[in-house]
Short mmCIF file of C-alpha atoms and ligand atoms in Angstrom, two decimals:
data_model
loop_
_atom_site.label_atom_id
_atom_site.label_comp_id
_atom_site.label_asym_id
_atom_site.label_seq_id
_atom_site.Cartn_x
_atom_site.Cartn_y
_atom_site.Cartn_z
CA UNK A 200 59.34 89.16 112.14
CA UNK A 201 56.76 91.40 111.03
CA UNK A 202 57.19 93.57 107.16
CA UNK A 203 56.84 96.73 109.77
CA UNK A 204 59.70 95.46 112.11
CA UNK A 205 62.52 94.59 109.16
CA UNK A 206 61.66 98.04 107.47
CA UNK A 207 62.26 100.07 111.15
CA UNK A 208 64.95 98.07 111.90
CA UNK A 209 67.03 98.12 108.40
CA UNK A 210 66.15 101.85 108.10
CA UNK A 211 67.23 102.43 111.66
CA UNK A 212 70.66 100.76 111.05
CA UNK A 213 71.25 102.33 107.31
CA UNK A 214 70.78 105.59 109.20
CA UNK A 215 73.42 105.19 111.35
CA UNK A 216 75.58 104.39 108.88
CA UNK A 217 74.99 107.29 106.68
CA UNK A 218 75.97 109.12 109.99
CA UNK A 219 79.13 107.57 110.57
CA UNK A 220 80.03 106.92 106.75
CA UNK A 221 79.88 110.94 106.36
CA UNK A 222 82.13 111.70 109.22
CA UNK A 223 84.42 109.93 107.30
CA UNK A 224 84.09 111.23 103.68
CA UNK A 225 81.31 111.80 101.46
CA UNK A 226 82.76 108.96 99.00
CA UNK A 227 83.25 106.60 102.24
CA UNK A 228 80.52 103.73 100.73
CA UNK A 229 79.66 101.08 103.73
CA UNK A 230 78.35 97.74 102.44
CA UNK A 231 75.66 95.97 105.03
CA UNK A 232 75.71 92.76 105.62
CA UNK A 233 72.85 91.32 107.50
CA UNK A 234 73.97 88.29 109.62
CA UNK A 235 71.29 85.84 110.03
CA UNK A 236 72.40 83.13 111.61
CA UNK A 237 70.15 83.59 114.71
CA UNK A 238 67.17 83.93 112.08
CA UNK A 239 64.57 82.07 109.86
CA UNK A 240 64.30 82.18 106.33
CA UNK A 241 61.67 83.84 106.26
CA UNK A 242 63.16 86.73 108.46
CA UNK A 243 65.78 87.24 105.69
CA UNK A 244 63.13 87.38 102.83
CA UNK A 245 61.26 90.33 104.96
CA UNK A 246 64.11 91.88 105.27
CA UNK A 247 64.59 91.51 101.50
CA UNK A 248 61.38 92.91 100.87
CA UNK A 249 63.07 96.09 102.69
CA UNK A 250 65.70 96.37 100.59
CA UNK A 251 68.40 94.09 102.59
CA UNK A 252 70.40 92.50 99.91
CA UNK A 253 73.69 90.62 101.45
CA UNK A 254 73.34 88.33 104.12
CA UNK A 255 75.96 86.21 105.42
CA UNK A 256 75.92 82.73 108.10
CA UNK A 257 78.67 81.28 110.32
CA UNK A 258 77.99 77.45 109.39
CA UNK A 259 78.00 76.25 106.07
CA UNK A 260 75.06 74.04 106.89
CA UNK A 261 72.79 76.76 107.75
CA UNK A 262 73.99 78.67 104.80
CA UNK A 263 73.19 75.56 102.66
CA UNK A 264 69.58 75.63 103.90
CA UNK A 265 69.15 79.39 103.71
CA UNK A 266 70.52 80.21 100.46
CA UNK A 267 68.58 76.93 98.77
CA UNK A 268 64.92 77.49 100.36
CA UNK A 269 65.52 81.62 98.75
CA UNK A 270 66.81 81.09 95.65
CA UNK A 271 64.59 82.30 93.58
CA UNK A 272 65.52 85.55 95.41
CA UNK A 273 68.60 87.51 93.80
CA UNK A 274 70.37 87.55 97.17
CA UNK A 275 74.50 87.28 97.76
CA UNK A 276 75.59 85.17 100.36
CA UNK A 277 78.59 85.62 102.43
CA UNK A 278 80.24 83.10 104.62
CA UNK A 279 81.71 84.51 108.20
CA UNK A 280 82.35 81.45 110.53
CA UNK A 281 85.31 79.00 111.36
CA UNK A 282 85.04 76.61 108.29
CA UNK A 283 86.17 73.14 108.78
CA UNK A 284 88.52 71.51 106.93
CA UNK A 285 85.53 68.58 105.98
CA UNK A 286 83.25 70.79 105.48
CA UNK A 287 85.32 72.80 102.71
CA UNK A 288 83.91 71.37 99.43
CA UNK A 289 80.32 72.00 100.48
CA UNK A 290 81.31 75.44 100.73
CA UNK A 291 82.73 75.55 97.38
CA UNK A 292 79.27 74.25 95.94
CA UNK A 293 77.73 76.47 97.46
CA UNK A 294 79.41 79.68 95.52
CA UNK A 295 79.22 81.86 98.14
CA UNK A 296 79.94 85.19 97.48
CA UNK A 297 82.29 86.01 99.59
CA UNK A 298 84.31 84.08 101.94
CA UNK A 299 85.36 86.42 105.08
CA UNK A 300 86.88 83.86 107.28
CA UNK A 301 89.82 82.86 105.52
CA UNK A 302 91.68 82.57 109.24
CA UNK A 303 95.30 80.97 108.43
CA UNK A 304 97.83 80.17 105.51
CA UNK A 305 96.89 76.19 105.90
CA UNK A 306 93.14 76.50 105.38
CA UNK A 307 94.03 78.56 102.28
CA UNK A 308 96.17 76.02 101.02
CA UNK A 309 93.50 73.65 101.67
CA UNK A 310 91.15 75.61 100.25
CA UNK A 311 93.35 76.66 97.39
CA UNK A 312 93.93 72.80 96.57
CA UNK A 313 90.06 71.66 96.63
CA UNK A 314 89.37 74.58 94.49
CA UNK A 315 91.77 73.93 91.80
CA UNK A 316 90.37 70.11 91.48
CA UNK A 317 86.70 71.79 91.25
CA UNK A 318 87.75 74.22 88.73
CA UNK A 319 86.65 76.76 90.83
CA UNK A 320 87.34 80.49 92.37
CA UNK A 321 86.45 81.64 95.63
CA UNK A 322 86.82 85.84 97.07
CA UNK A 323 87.72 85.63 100.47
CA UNK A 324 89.20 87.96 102.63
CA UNK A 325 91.76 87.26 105.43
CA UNK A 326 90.74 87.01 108.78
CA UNK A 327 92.66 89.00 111.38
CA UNK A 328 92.55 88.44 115.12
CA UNK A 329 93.90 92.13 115.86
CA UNK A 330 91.60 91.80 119.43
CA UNK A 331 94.58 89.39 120.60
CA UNK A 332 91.97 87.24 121.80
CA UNK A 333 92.55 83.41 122.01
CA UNK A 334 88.93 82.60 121.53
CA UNK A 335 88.92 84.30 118.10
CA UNK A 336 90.47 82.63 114.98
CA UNK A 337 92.63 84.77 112.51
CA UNK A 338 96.11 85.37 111.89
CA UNK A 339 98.40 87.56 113.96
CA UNK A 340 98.28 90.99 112.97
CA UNK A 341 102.52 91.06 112.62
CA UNK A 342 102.06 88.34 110.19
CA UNK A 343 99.57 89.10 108.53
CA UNK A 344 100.93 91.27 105.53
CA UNK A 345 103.42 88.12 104.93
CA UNK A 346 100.23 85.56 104.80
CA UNK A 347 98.29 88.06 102.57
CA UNK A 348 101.38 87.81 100.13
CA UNK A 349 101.61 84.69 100.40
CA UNK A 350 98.22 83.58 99.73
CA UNK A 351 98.18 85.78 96.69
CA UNK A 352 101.51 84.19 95.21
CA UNK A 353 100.56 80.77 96.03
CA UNK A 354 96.73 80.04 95.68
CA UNK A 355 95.15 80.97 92.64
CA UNK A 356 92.08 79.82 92.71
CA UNK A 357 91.53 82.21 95.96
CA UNK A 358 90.66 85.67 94.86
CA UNK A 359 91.65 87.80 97.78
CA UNK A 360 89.81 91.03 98.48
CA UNK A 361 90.63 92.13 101.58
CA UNK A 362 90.58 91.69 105.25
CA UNK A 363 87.98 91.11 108.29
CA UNK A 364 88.16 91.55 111.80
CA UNK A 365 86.16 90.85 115.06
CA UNK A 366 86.25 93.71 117.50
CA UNK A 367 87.59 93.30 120.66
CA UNK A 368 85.29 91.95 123.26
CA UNK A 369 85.37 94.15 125.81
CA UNK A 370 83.40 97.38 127.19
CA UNK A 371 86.35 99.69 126.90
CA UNK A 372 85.90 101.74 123.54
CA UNK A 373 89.39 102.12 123.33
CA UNK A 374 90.55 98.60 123.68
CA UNK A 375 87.92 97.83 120.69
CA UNK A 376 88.89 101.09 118.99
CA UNK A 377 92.38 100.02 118.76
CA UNK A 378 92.11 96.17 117.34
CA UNK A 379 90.30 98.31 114.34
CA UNK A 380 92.94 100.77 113.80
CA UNK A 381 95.23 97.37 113.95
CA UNK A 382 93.16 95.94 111.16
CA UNK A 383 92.52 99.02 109.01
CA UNK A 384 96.45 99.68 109.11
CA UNK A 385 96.99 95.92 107.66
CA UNK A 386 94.25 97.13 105.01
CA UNK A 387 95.89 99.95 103.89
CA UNK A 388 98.73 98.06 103.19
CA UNK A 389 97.27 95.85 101.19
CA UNK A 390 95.39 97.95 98.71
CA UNK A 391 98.02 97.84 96.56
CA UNK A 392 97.75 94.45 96.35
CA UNK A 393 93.76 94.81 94.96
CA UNK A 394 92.56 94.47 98.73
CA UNK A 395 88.73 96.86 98.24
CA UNK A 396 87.44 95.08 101.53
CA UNK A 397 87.77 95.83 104.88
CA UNK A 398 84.96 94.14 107.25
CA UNK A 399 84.64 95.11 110.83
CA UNK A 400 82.13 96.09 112.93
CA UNK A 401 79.48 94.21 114.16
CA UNK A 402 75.94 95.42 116.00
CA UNK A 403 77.55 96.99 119.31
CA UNK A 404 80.03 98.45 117.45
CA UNK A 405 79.69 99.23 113.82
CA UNK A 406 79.28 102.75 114.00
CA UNK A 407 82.75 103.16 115.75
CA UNK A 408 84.20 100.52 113.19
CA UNK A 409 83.16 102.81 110.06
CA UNK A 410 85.22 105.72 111.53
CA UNK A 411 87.93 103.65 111.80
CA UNK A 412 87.59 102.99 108.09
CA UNK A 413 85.43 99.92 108.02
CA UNK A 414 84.03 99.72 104.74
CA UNK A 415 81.49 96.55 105.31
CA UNK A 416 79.72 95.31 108.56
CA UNK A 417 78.34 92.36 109.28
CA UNK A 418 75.28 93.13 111.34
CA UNK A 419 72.60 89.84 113.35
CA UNK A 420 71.30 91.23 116.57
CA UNK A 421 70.42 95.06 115.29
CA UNK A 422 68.55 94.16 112.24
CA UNK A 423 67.16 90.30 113.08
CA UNK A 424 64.98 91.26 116.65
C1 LIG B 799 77.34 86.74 114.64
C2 LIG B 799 78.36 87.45 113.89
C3 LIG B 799 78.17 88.79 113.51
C4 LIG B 799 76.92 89.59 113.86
O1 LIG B 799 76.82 89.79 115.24
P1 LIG B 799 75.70 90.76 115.88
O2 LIG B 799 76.28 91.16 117.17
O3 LIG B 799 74.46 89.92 116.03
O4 LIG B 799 75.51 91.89 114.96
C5 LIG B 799 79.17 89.40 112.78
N1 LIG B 799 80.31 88.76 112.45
C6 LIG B 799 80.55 87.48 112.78
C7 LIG B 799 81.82 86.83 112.39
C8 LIG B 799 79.59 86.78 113.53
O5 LIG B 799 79.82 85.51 113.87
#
């Protein structure tokens, strides 16, 4: 990718955002996340050099690669995919920034447990799977307030900031516009509970996703072409 490309592309994306953000409210702030897991390093460092900041991957391996061959560049790196249970304490060496996959109460035990013998904290933010779609991990929306309290109650060493959501696969706006309103309705609920995330919307749908109160996307395709 070409310094010309990342600058169109980022600036064509943080447009639409500003549009969408506004419809909203003035003080509605979106946070980008650029997904690179399609993408070289070098991509991510041109779009660095645009002003792209966070950047998350779906496999701890490639984030391992990524985030050591930058890191002499003051990036944040966010973790999106299914983690497996073996691959758990390489995640926690990593000190990711944020950890948005957090997809059932076991895996934060897990998690919970391998952090406590590391002496270590991780933010994550509970994934929910408000599409209804077997192929996509997270918990059940009508459980998910119970998890999120239970979680906070029971693992300490898991900071928990919020909640994320894949939007339903589908071509019917409505169908998608509906698992968000399912996911922003869990959110509100758990603002009072010190919840300041809630990521949805990805390239083919992040505009819609910020009017229904998405306050960080995670966008590959859209900025990485
Ligand atoms: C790949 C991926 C994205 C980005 O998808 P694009 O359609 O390329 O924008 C966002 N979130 C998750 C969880 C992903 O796996």
């Amino acid at each position: 990718m070409e310094k010309e490309l990342a600058v169109k592309n980022l600036d064509r994306v943080i447009s639409k955002v500003e549009a969408a953000r506004l419809r909203v409210s003035e003080h509605h702030i979106v946070k980008i996340i650029g997904v690179s897991k399609y993408s070289t390093s070098k991509d991510v460092a041109m779009l660095y050099s645009a002003g792209q900041r966070a950047f998350g991957e779906n496999k701890v391996q490639d984030l391992k690669q990524k985030s050591q061959e930058l890191e002499e560049l003051p990036l944040e790196w966010h973790f999106i995919g299914r983690l497996q249970k073996n691959k758990i304490n390489n995640l926690i060496d990593l000190n990711p920034t944020l950890m948005q996959s957090l997809d059932s109460y076991e895996l934060a035990l897990e998690l919970d447990k391998k952090l406590e013998l590391k002496k270590k904290k991780m933010s994550c933010l509970l994934q929910i799977n408000s599409a209804f779609e077997e192929s996509k991990t997270g918990v059940d929306p009508k459980e998910a307030l119970d998890i999120y309290k239970k979680i906070l109650e029971n693992c300490p060493n898991i900071k928990l900031k919020g909640v994320m959501s894949i939007g339903a696969h589908s071509d019917d706006k409505e169908a998608i516009k509906n698992s968000f309103l399912i996911t922003k309705k869990i959110y509100d609920e758990v603002v009072s509970f010190g919840a300041i995330y809630c990521s949805m919307g990805m390239s083919s749908d992040y505009e819609l996703a910020i009017t229904c109160g998405s306050n960080m996307i995670r966008v590959g395709s859209s900025l990485f072409k």
